[in-house]
Amino acid sequence: MNVCKINVNLCKGCGICVKFCPKHVLEISDELNPSGFHPAHPAKPELCTACAICAEMCPETAIEIYRRKKSRAS
């Protein structure tokens, strides 16, 4: 599975990543981070295609994307 990892300590909850995610993977959390912001989180991680639009749009560089390795058929 592809992984969208959000550093909740850096996220300020601006919602830009949520707005631009084409698969609607991300949502703003109800919980607060240590800085008092509601950070984004991957609410539907199974839908992530690892397009990395969220990471590119994040002004705080709080998002990292890890793509699943494709297996080669013998």
Short mmCIF file of N, CA and C in Angstrom, two decimals:
data_model
loop_
_atom_site.label_atom_id
_atom_site.label_comp_id
_atom_site.label_asym_id
_atom_site.label_seq_id
_atom_site.Cartn_x
_atom_site.Cartn_y
_atom_site.Cartn_z
N MET A 1 0.84 -1.18 0.00
CA MET A 1 0.00 0.00 0.00
C MET A 1 0.89 1.25 0.00
N ASN A 2 0.47 2.27 -0.71
CA ASN A 2 1.15 3.55 -0.70
C ASN A 2 0.90 4.20 0.66
N VAL A 3 1.86 5.03 1.10
CA VAL A 3 1.73 5.65 2.41
C VAL A 3 1.89 7.16 2.30
N CYS A 4 0.94 7.86 2.89
CA CYS A 4 0.99 9.32 3.01
C CYS A 4 1.25 9.61 4.48
N LYS A 5 2.46 10.08 4.79
CA LYS A 5 2.85 10.32 6.17
C LYS A 5 2.86 11.83 6.43
N ILE A 6 2.08 12.26 7.42
CA ILE A 6 1.99 13.68 7.76
C ILE A 6 2.64 13.91 9.12
N ASN A 7 3.58 14.81 9.15
CA ASN A 7 4.23 15.18 10.40
C ASN A 7 3.29 16.15 11.12
N VAL A 8 2.58 15.62 12.11
CA VAL A 8 1.56 16.43 12.80
C VAL A 8 2.18 17.60 13.57
N ASN A 9 3.46 17.50 13.90
CA ASN A 9 4.12 18.60 14.61
C ASN A 9 4.38 19.78 13.69
N LEU A 10 4.48 19.55 12.38
CA LEU A 10 4.70 20.63 11.41
C LEU A 10 3.41 21.15 10.80
N CYS A 11 2.39 20.30 10.72
CA CYS A 11 1.13 20.66 10.05
C CYS A 11 0.40 21.75 10.82
N LYS A 12 -0.04 22.77 10.10
CA LYS A 12 -0.80 23.87 10.71
C LYS A 12 -2.28 23.81 10.37
N GLY A 13 -2.71 22.71 9.73
CA GLY A 13 -4.13 22.51 9.46
C GLY A 13 -4.72 23.46 8.46
N CYS A 14 -3.93 23.94 7.51
CA CYS A 14 -4.43 24.91 6.54
C CYS A 14 -5.45 24.31 5.58
N GLY A 15 -5.38 22.98 5.37
CA GLY A 15 -6.35 22.30 4.51
C GLY A 15 -6.03 22.31 3.03
N ILE A 16 -4.89 22.87 2.64
CA ILE A 16 -4.54 22.89 1.21
C ILE A 16 -4.39 21.48 0.67
N CYS A 17 -3.74 20.61 1.43
CA CYS A 17 -3.57 19.23 0.98
C CYS A 17 -4.92 18.53 0.81
N VAL A 18 -5.83 18.80 1.73
CA VAL A 18 -7.17 18.20 1.68
C VAL A 18 -7.89 18.66 0.42
N LYS A 19 -7.78 19.94 0.12
CA LYS A 19 -8.46 20.51 -1.04
C LYS A 19 -7.94 19.93 -2.36
N PHE A 20 -6.63 19.72 -2.45
CA PHE A 20 -6.04 19.31 -3.72
C PHE A 20 -5.89 17.80 -3.90
N CYS A 21 -6.17 17.00 -2.89
CA CYS A 21 -6.07 15.54 -3.03
C CYS A 21 -7.15 15.04 -3.98
N PRO A 22 -6.76 14.49 -5.13
CA PRO A 22 -7.77 14.07 -6.12
C PRO A 22 -8.60 12.86 -5.68
N LYS A 23 -8.10 12.09 -4.73
CA LYS A 23 -8.81 10.89 -4.26
C LYS A 23 -9.50 11.08 -2.91
N HIS A 24 -9.44 12.30 -2.36
CA HIS A 24 -10.08 12.63 -1.09
C HIS A 24 -9.60 11.72 0.04
N VAL A 25 -8.29 11.50 0.07
CA VAL A 25 -7.67 10.66 1.09
C VAL A 25 -7.57 11.39 2.43
N LEU A 26 -7.32 12.69 2.37
CA LEU A 26 -7.01 13.46 3.57
C LEU A 26 -8.21 14.20 4.16
N GLU A 27 -8.16 14.36 5.47
CA GLU A 27 -9.16 15.15 6.20
C GLU A 27 -8.43 15.91 7.31
N ILE A 28 -9.08 16.93 7.83
CA ILE A 28 -8.55 17.66 8.98
C ILE A 28 -9.01 16.94 10.24
N SER A 29 -8.08 16.69 11.13
CA SER A 29 -8.35 15.96 12.37
C SER A 29 -9.14 16.80 13.37
N ASP A 30 -9.89 16.16 14.21
CA ASP A 30 -10.58 16.83 15.31
C ASP A 30 -9.61 17.06 16.48
N GLU A 31 -8.50 16.32 16.49
CA GLU A 31 -7.52 16.42 17.56
C GLU A 31 -6.55 17.57 17.31
N LEU A 32 -5.97 18.08 18.36
CA LEU A 32 -4.98 19.16 18.26
C LEU A 32 -3.57 18.59 18.31
N ASN A 33 -2.66 19.23 17.57
CA ASN A 33 -1.25 18.87 17.67
C ASN A 33 -0.63 19.70 18.80
N PRO A 34 0.65 19.49 19.13
CA PRO A 34 1.26 20.22 20.24
C PRO A 34 1.25 21.75 20.08
N SER A 35 1.12 22.23 18.83
CA SER A 35 1.08 23.68 18.59
C SER A 35 -0.32 24.26 18.64
N GLY A 36 -1.32 23.40 18.84
CA GLY A 36 -2.70 23.87 18.94
C GLY A 36 -3.46 23.91 17.63
N PHE A 37 -2.92 23.28 16.59
CA PHE A 37 -3.58 23.23 15.29
C PHE A 37 -4.26 21.87 15.10
N HIS A 38 -5.27 21.85 14.25
CA HIS A 38 -5.91 20.60 13.85
C HIS A 38 -5.19 20.12 12.59
N PRO A 39 -4.30 19.13 12.69
CA PRO A 39 -3.53 18.69 11.53
C PRO A 39 -4.35 17.83 10.58
N ALA A 40 -3.87 17.74 9.37
CA ALA A 40 -4.46 16.82 8.39
C ALA A 40 -4.05 15.40 8.75
N HIS A 41 -4.84 14.45 8.30
CA HIS A 41 -4.48 13.05 8.48
C HIS A 41 -5.08 12.24 7.34
N PRO A 42 -4.45 11.11 6.99
CA PRO A 42 -4.98 10.27 5.92
C PRO A 42 -6.17 9.45 6.43
N ALA A 43 -7.37 9.92 6.18
CA ALA A 43 -8.58 9.26 6.66
C ALA A 43 -8.93 8.02 5.83
N LYS A 44 -8.51 8.02 4.56
CA LYS A 44 -8.78 6.89 3.67
C LYS A 44 -7.48 6.48 2.97
N PRO A 45 -6.50 5.97 3.73
CA PRO A 45 -5.19 5.69 3.16
C PRO A 45 -5.20 4.66 2.04
N GLU A 46 -6.18 3.78 2.04
CA GLU A 46 -6.25 2.76 0.99
C GLU A 46 -6.53 3.34 -0.39
N LEU A 47 -7.00 4.58 -0.45
CA LEU A 47 -7.29 5.23 -1.73
C LEU A 47 -6.09 5.99 -2.31
N CYS A 48 -5.03 6.12 -1.52
CA CYS A 48 -3.87 6.91 -1.95
C CYS A 48 -3.17 6.28 -3.16
N THR A 49 -2.96 7.08 -4.19
CA THR A 49 -2.26 6.62 -5.40
C THR A 49 -0.81 7.09 -5.41
N ALA A 50 -0.38 7.77 -4.37
CA ALA A 50 0.98 8.30 -4.24
C ALA A 50 1.30 9.32 -5.33
N CYS A 51 0.32 10.11 -5.69
CA CYS A 51 0.53 11.14 -6.72
C CYS A 51 1.40 12.27 -6.20
N ALA A 52 1.44 12.45 -4.88
CA ALA A 52 2.26 13.44 -4.18
C ALA A 52 1.81 14.89 -4.38
N ILE A 53 0.62 15.11 -4.87
CA ILE A 53 0.11 16.47 -5.01
C ILE A 53 0.01 17.13 -3.63
N CYS A 54 -0.43 16.37 -2.65
CA CYS A 54 -0.54 16.91 -1.29
C CYS A 54 0.81 17.39 -0.78
N ALA A 55 1.85 16.60 -0.99
CA ALA A 55 3.18 16.96 -0.53
C ALA A 55 3.71 18.19 -1.27
N GLU A 56 3.42 18.28 -2.56
CA GLU A 56 3.86 19.43 -3.34
C GLU A 56 3.15 20.71 -2.91
N MET A 57 1.90 20.61 -2.52
CA MET A 57 1.11 21.78 -2.16
C MET A 57 1.34 22.24 -0.72
N CYS A 58 1.82 21.37 0.14
CA CYS A 58 1.97 21.69 1.57
C CYS A 58 2.99 22.80 1.79
N PRO A 59 2.57 23.95 2.33
CA PRO A 59 3.50 25.06 2.56
C PRO A 59 4.48 24.79 3.71
N GLU A 60 4.18 23.82 4.54
CA GLU A 60 5.03 23.51 5.70
C GLU A 60 5.94 22.31 5.44
N THR A 61 5.88 21.73 4.25
CA THR A 61 6.60 20.49 3.89
C THR A 61 6.43 19.42 4.97
N ALA A 62 5.20 19.25 5.40
CA ALA A 62 4.89 18.31 6.47
C ALA A 62 4.47 16.94 5.96
N ILE A 63 4.44 16.75 4.64
CA ILE A 63 3.93 15.50 4.07
C ILE A 63 5.01 14.77 3.30
N GLU A 64 5.11 13.47 3.55
CA GLU A 64 6.01 12.60 2.80
C GLU A 64 5.17 11.49 2.19
N ILE A 65 5.48 11.13 0.96
CA ILE A 65 4.77 10.06 0.26
C ILE A 65 5.73 8.91 -0.01
N TYR A 66 5.28 7.72 0.31
CA TYR A 66 6.05 6.51 0.04
C TYR A 66 5.24 5.65 -0.91
N ARG A 67 5.86 5.33 -2.05
CA ARG A 67 5.17 4.52 -3.05
C ARG A 67 5.47 3.04 -2.86
N ARG A 68 4.47 2.25 -3.08
CA ARG A 68 4.60 0.80 -3.03
C ARG A 68 5.50 0.38 -4.19
N LYS A 69 6.42 -0.51 -3.91
CA LYS A 69 7.28 -1.03 -4.98
C LYS A 69 6.46 -1.97 -5.85
N LYS A 70 6.64 -1.80 -7.16
CA LYS A 70 5.94 -2.69 -8.08
C LYS A 70 6.74 -3.97 -8.22
N SER A 71 6.05 -5.09 -8.15
CA SER A 71 6.74 -6.37 -8.30
C SER A 71 6.82 -6.70 -9.79
N ARG A 72 7.92 -7.30 -10.16
CA ARG A 72 8.11 -7.68 -11.57
C ARG A 72 7.70 -9.14 -11.73
N ALA A 73 6.93 -9.36 -12.74
CA ALA A 73 6.52 -10.74 -13.05
C ALA A 73 7.67 -11.44 -13.78
N SER A 74 7.93 -12.67 -13.41
CA SER A 74 9.04 -13.42 -14.02
C SER A 74 8.65 -13.98 -15.35
#
